[in-house]
Coordinates of C-alpha atoms and ligand atoms in Angstrom, one line a residue:
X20 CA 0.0 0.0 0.0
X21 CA 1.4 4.1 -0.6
X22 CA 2.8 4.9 2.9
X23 CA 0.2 7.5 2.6
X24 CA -2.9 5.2 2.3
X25 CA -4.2 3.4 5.8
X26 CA -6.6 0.8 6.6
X27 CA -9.1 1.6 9.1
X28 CA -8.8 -2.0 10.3
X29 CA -5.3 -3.4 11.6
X30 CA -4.8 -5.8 9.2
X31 CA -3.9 -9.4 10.1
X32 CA 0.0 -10.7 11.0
X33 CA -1.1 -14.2 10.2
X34 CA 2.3 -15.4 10.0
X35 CA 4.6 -17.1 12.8
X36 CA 8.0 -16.3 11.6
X37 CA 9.7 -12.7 10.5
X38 CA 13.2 -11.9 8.8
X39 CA 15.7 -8.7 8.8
X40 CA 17.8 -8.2 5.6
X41 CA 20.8 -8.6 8.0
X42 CA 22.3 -11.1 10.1
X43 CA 23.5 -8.2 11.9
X44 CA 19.8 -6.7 12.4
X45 CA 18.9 -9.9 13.3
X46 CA 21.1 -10.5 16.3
X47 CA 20.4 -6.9 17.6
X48 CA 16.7 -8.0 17.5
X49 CA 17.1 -11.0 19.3
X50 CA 19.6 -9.3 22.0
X51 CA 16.5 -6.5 22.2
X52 CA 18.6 -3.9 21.3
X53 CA 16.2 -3.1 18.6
X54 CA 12.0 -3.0 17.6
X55 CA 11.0 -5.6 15.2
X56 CA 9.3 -9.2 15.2
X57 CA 11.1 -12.7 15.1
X58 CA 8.7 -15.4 15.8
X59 CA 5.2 -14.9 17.0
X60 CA 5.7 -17.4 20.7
X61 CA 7.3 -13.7 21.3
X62 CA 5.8 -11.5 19.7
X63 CA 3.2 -10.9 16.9
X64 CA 1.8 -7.1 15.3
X65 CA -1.7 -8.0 16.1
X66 CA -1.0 -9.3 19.6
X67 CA 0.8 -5.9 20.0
X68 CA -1.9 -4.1 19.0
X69 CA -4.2 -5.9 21.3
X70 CA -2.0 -5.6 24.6
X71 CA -1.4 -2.0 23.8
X72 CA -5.3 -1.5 23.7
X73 CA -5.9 -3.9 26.8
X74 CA -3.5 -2.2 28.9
X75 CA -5.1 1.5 27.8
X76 CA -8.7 0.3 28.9
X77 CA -7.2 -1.0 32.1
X78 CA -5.3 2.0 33.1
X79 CA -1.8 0.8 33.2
X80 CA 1.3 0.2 31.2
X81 CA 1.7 -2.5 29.3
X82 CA 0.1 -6.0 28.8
X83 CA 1.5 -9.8 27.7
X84 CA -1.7 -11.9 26.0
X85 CA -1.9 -15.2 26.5
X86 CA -3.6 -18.0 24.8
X87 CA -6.5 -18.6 27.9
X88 CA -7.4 -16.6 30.8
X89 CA -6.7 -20.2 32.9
X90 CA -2.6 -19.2 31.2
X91 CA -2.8 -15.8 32.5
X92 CA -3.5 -16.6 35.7
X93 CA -1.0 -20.4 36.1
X94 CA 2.0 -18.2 33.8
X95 CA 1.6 -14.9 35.9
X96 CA 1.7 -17.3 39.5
X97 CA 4.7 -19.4 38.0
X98 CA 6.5 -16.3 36.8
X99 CA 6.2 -14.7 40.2
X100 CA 6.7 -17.3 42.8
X101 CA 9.8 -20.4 43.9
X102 CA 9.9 -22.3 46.4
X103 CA 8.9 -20.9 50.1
X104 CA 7.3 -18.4 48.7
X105 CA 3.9 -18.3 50.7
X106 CA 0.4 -16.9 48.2
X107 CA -3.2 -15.9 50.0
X108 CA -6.1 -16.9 48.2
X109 CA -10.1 -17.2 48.9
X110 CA -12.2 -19.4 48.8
X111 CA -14.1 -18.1 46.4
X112 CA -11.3 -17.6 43.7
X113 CA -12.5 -19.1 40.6
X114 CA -11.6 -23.3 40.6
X115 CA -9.0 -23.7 38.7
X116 CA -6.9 -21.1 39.7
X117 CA -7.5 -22.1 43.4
X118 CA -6.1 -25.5 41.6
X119 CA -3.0 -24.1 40.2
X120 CA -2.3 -22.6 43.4
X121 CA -3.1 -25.5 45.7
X122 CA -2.1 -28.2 43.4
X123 CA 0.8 -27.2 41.1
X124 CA 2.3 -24.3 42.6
X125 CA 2.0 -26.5 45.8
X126 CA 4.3 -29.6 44.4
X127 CA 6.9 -26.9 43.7
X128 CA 7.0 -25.8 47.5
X129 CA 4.8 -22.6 47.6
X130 CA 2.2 -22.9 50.2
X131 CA -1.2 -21.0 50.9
X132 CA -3.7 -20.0 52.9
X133 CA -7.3 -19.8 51.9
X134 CA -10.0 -17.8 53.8
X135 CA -12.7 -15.9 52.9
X136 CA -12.7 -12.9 50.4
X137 CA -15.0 -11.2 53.2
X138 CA -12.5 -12.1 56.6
X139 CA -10.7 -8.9 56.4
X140 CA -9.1 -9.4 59.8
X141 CA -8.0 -13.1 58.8
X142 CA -6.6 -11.2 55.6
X143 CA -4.4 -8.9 58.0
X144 CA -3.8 -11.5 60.5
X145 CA -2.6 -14.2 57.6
X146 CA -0.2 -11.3 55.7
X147 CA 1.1 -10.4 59.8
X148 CA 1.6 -14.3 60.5
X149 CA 4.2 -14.9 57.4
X150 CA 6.0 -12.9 54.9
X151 CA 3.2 -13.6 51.6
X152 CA 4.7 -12.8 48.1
X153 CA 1.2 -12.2 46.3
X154 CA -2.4 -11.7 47.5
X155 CA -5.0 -13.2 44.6
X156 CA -8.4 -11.8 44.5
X157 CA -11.5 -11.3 42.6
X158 CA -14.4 -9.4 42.5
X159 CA -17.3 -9.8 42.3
X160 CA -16.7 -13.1 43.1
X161 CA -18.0 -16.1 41.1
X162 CA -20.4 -17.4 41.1
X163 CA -22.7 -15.5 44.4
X164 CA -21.2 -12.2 43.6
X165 CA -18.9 -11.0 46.6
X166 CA -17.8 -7.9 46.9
X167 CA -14.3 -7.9 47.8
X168 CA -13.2 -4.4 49.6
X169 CA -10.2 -3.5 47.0
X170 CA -9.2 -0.4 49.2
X171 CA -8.4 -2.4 52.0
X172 CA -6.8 -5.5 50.5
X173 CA -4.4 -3.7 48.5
X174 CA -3.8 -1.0 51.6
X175 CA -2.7 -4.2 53.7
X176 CA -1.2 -6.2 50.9
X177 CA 1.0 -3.5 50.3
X178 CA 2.0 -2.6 54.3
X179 CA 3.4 -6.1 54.4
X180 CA 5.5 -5.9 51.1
X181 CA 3.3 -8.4 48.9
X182 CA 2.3 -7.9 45.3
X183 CA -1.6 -7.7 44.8
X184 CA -3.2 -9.9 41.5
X185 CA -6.7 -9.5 40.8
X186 CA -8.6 -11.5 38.0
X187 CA -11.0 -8.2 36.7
X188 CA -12.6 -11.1 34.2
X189 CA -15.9 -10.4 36.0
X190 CA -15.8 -6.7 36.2
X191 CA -14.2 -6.2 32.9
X192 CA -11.3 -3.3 31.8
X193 CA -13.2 -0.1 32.2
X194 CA -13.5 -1.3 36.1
X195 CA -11.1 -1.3 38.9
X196 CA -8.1 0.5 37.2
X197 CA -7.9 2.9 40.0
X198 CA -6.9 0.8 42.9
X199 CA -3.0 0.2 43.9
X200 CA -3.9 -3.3 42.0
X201 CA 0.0 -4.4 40.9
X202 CA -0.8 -7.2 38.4
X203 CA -4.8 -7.4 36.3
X204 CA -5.5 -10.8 35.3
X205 CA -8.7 -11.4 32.2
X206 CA -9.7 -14.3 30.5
X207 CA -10.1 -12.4 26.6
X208 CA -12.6 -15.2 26.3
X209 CA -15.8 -13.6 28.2
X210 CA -16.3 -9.9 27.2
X211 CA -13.3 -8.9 25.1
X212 CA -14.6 -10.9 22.4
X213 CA -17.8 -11.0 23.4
X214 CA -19.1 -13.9 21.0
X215 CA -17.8 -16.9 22.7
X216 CA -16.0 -17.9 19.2
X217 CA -12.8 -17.3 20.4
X218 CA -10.0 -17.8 23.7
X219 CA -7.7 -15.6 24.7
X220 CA -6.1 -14.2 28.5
X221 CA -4.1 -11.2 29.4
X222 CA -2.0 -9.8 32.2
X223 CA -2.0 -6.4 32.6
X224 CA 1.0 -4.6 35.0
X225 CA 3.5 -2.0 35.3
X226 CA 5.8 -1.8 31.9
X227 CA 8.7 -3.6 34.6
X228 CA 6.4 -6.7 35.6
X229 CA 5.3 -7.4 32.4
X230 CA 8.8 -7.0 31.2
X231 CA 9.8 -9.6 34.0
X232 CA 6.7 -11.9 32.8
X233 CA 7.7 -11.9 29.2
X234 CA 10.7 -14.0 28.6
X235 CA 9.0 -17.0 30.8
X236 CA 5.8 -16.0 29.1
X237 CA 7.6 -17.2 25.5
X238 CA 8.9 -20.0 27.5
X239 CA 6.0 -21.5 29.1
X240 CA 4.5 -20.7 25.7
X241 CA 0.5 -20.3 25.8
X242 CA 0.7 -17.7 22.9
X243 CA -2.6 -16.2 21.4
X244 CA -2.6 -16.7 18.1
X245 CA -2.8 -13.8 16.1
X246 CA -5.8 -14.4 14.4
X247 CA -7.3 -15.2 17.9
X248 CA -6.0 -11.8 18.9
X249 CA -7.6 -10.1 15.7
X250 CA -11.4 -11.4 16.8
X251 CA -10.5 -10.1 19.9
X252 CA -9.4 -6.6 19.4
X253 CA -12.7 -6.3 16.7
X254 CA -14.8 -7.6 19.3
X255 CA -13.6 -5.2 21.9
X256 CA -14.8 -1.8 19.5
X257 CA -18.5 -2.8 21.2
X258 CA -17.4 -3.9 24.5
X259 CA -18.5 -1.2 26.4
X260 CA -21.6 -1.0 24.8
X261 CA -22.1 -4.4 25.3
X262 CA -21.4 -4.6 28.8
X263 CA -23.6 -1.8 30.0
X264 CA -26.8 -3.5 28.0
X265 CA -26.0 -6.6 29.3
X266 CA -25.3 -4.7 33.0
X267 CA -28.8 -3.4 32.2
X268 CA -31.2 -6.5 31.6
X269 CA -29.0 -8.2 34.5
X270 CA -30.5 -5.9 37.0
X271 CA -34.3 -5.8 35.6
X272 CA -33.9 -9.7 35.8
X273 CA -32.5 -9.6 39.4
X274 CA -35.7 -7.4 40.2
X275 CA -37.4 -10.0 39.3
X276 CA -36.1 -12.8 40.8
X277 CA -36.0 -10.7 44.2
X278 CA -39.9 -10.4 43.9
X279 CA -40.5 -14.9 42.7
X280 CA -41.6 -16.9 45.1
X281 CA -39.6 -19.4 44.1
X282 CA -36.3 -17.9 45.2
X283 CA -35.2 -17.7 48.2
X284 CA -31.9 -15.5 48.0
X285 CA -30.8 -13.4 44.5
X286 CA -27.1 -12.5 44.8
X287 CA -26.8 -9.0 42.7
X288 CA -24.5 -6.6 43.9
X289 CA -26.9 -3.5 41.8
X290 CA -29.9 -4.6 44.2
X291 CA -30.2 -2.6 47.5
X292 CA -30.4 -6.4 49.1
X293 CA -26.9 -7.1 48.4
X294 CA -24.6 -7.0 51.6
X295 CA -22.2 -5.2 49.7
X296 CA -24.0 -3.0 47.6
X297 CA -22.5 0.4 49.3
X298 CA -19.0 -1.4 48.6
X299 CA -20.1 -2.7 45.4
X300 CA -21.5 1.5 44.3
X301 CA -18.5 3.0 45.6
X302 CA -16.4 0.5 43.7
X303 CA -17.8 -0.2 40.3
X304 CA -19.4 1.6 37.4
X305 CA -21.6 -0.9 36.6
X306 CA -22.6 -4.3 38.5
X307 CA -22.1 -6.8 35.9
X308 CA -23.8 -9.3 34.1
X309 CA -23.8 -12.6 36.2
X310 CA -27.2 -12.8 38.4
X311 CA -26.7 -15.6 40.6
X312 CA -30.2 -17.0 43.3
X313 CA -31.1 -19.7 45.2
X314 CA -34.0 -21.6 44.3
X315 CA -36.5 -22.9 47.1
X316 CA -36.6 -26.3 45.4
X317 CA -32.9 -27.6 45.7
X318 CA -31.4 -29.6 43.3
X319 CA -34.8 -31.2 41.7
X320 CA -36.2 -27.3 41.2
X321 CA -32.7 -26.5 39.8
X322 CA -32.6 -29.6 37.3
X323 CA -36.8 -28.6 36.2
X324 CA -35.6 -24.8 35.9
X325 CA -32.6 -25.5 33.5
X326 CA -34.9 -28.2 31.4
X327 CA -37.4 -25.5 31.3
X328 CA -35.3 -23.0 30.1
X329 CA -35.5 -22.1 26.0
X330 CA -33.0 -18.9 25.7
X331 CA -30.2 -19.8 28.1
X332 CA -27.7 -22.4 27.4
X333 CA -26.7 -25.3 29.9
X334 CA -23.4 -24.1 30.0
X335 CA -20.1 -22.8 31.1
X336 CA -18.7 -19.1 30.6
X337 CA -19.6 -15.8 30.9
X338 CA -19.9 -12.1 28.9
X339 CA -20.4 -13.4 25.2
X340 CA -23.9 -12.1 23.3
X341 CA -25.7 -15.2 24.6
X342 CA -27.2 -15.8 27.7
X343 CA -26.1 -18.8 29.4
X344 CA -27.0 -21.1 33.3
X345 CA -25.4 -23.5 35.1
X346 CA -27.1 -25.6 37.3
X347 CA -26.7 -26.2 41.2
X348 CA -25.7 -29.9 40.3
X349 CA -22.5 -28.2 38.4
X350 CA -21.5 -25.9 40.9
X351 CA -20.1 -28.7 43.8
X352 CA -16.3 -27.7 44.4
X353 CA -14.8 -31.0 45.5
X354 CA -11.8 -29.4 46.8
X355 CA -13.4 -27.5 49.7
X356 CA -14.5 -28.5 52.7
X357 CA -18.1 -28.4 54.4
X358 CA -17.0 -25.1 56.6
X359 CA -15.8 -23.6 52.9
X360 CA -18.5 -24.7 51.3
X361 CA -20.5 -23.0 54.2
X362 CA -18.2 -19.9 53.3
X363 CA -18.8 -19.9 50.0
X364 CA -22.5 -18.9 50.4
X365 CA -22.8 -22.0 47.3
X366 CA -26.7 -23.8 48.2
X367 CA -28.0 -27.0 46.6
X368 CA -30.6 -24.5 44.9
X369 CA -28.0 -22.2 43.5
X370 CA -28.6 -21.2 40.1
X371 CA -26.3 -18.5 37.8
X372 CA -27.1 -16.8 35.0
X373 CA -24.8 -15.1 32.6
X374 CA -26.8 -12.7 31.3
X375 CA -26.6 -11.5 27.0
X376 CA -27.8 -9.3 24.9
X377 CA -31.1 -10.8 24.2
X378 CA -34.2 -9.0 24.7
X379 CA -35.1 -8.7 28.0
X380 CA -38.7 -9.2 27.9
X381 CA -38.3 -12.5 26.0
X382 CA -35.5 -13.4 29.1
X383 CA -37.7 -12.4 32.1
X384 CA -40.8 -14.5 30.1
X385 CA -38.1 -17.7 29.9
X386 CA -37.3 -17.0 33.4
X387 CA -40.5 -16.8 34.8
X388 CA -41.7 -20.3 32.9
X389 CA -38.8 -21.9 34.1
X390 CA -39.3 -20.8 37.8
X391 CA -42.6 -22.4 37.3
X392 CA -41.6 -25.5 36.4
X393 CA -38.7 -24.9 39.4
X394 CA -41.8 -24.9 42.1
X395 CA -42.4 -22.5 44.6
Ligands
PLP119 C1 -12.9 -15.2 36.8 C2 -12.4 -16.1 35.7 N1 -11.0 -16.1 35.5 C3 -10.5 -16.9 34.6 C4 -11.3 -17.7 33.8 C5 -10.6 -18.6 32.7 O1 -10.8 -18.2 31.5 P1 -10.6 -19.1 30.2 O2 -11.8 -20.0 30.1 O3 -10.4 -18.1 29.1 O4 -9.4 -19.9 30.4 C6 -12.7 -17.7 33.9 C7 -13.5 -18.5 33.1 O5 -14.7 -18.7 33.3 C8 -13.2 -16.9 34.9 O6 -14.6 -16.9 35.2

């Protein structure tokens, strides 16, 4: 194309491999001692462009994209931890990271405590008790929607010298930037996209961390593939205006299911109801899209309500145009005991939606038959 001609759309750098005319060029490129692209495990144009847009929505300096948001979470905790190290996490961190951390990260000598997101003393008591190199939280949490108090976790994380992660996945980039958060974790997968055809994670830090993270990034080598990272930056140009939609429907059908008689608890941190909803309004711009309840009926009432359903999948994920359940039955963690199940606030009627961008009369309508057929 003339150097004066440019497309509107980033086009495509569907191509694993790239070559200097020099050996000499080369060698500089390799020893970073100059800008350019070698092979795309490192570094790809429209990865680039993507981490350079992720890190601008999330307020912070630079990004690494990896090929899950399961990779950014395991590649960030193996980049930043060796043996004796010592990592707090909650029970209600999302299950496989609480797996990484328990189960991989623990054969390699780094041990944890777990408590709950909401046991701000334990928090301070745990970081006083032994030196802790990195404090991994979410909010809101998944799947009841807790509300962890970012202000305070990073205040005490910091007082004792340890480096604060947070998976954002739920509350997505335009949310949280201003806390002393050190390292964002996403899974690309949910909103970025937004039409759950396509993977994709990030990690989003100071320009040093992600420095830091890069070479055993390439090495541990869960790459997004640039045409993975292509769907994702296109899909981003809507993401805000799908979020708040979606943000809006989710609260009209926790209204609802607040007023059903077959529900017994709606966990929505926009409802008044929610424990945290000061936390949650001072925090957040908007609440989200997962709408999690309790249904009176149990297990049978949950199994009746996601048969019943016609517009939400049976499935896994979150944040894509569709609107999606998972059933109590799904939602057992067998890695937690009964007092951390109890903790958890997770019921044998607990239901969660992801909410999309369908209409929301035609949801509330699906809803409502399929609370019927739940029993009140
Ligand atoms: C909070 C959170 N973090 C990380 C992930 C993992 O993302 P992925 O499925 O892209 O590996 C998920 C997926 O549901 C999630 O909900």
């Amino acid at each position: 194309m003339p150097p004066d001609n440019h497309p509107i759309v980033a086009p495509i750098y569907q191509t694993v491999k790239f070559e200097f005319d020099t050996l000499d060029e080369t060698l500089k490129n390799l020893r970073g001692e100059r800008p350019g692209f070698f092979y795309s495990r490192a570094s790809n144009p429209t990865t680039r462009q993507l981490e350079l847009t992720l890190a601008e929505l999330q307020d912070r300096e630079d990004c690494v994209t990896t090929s899950t948001g399961v990779s950014a979470v395991s590649q960030t905790l193996i980049a930043l931890t060796k043996a004796g190290d010592h990592v707090l996490c909650f029970v209600e961190t999302y299950n496989p990271t609480r797996y990484v951390i328990r189960r991989l990260l623990g054969r390699f000598g780094v041990t944890h405590t777990m408590i709950s997101i909401e046991d701000l003393p334990g928090i301070e008591r745990a970081l006083s008790a032994q030196k802790t190199k990195l404090v991994l939280f979410e909010s809101p949490t998944n799947p009841v929607t807790k509300i962890a108090d970012i202000a305070a976790i990073t205040r005490m994380a910091r007082a004792h010298g340890a480096l604060t992660i947070m998976d954002n996945t739920f509350a997505g980039f335009h949310q949280h930037g201003e806390f002393d958060i050190d390292i964002f974790v996403h899974s690309l997968t949910k909103y970025a996209s937004g039409t759950g055809d396509v993977m994709g994670g990030a990690v989003i830090a100071r320009a040093d961390l992600i420095k830091q993270f890069r070479a055993d990034f390439t090495a541990l080598g869960a790459t997004l593939d640039p045409h993975a990272a292509y769907l994702i930056q296109r899909g981003l140009k809507t993401y805000f205006m799908r979020y708040q939609a979606q943000c809006v429907t989710a609260m009209r059908v926790a209204e609802m299911l607040a007023t059903h008689s077959a529900v017994t608890r709606v966990h929505y941190p926009g409802l008044p109801s929610h424990p945290q909803h000061e936390l949650a309004k001072a925090q957040m711009r908007e609440f989200g899209t997962i709408v999690t309840f309790d249904l009176k009926n149990g297990f049978d009432g949950g199994e009746r309500f996601v048969e019943a359903l016609k517009l939400f999948a049976l499935t896994a994920s979150l944040g894509s145009t569709e609107s999606l359940v998972i059933a109590p039955q799904m939602m057992k963690s067998r890695d937690l005991t009964a007092e951390q199940v109890r903790m958890s606030e997770i019921t044998d009627g607990t239901v969660r939606l992801s909410i999309g961008l369908e209409d929301v009369d035609d949801l509330l309508d699906d809803l409502r038959q399929g609370l019927a057929a739940a029993g009140s």
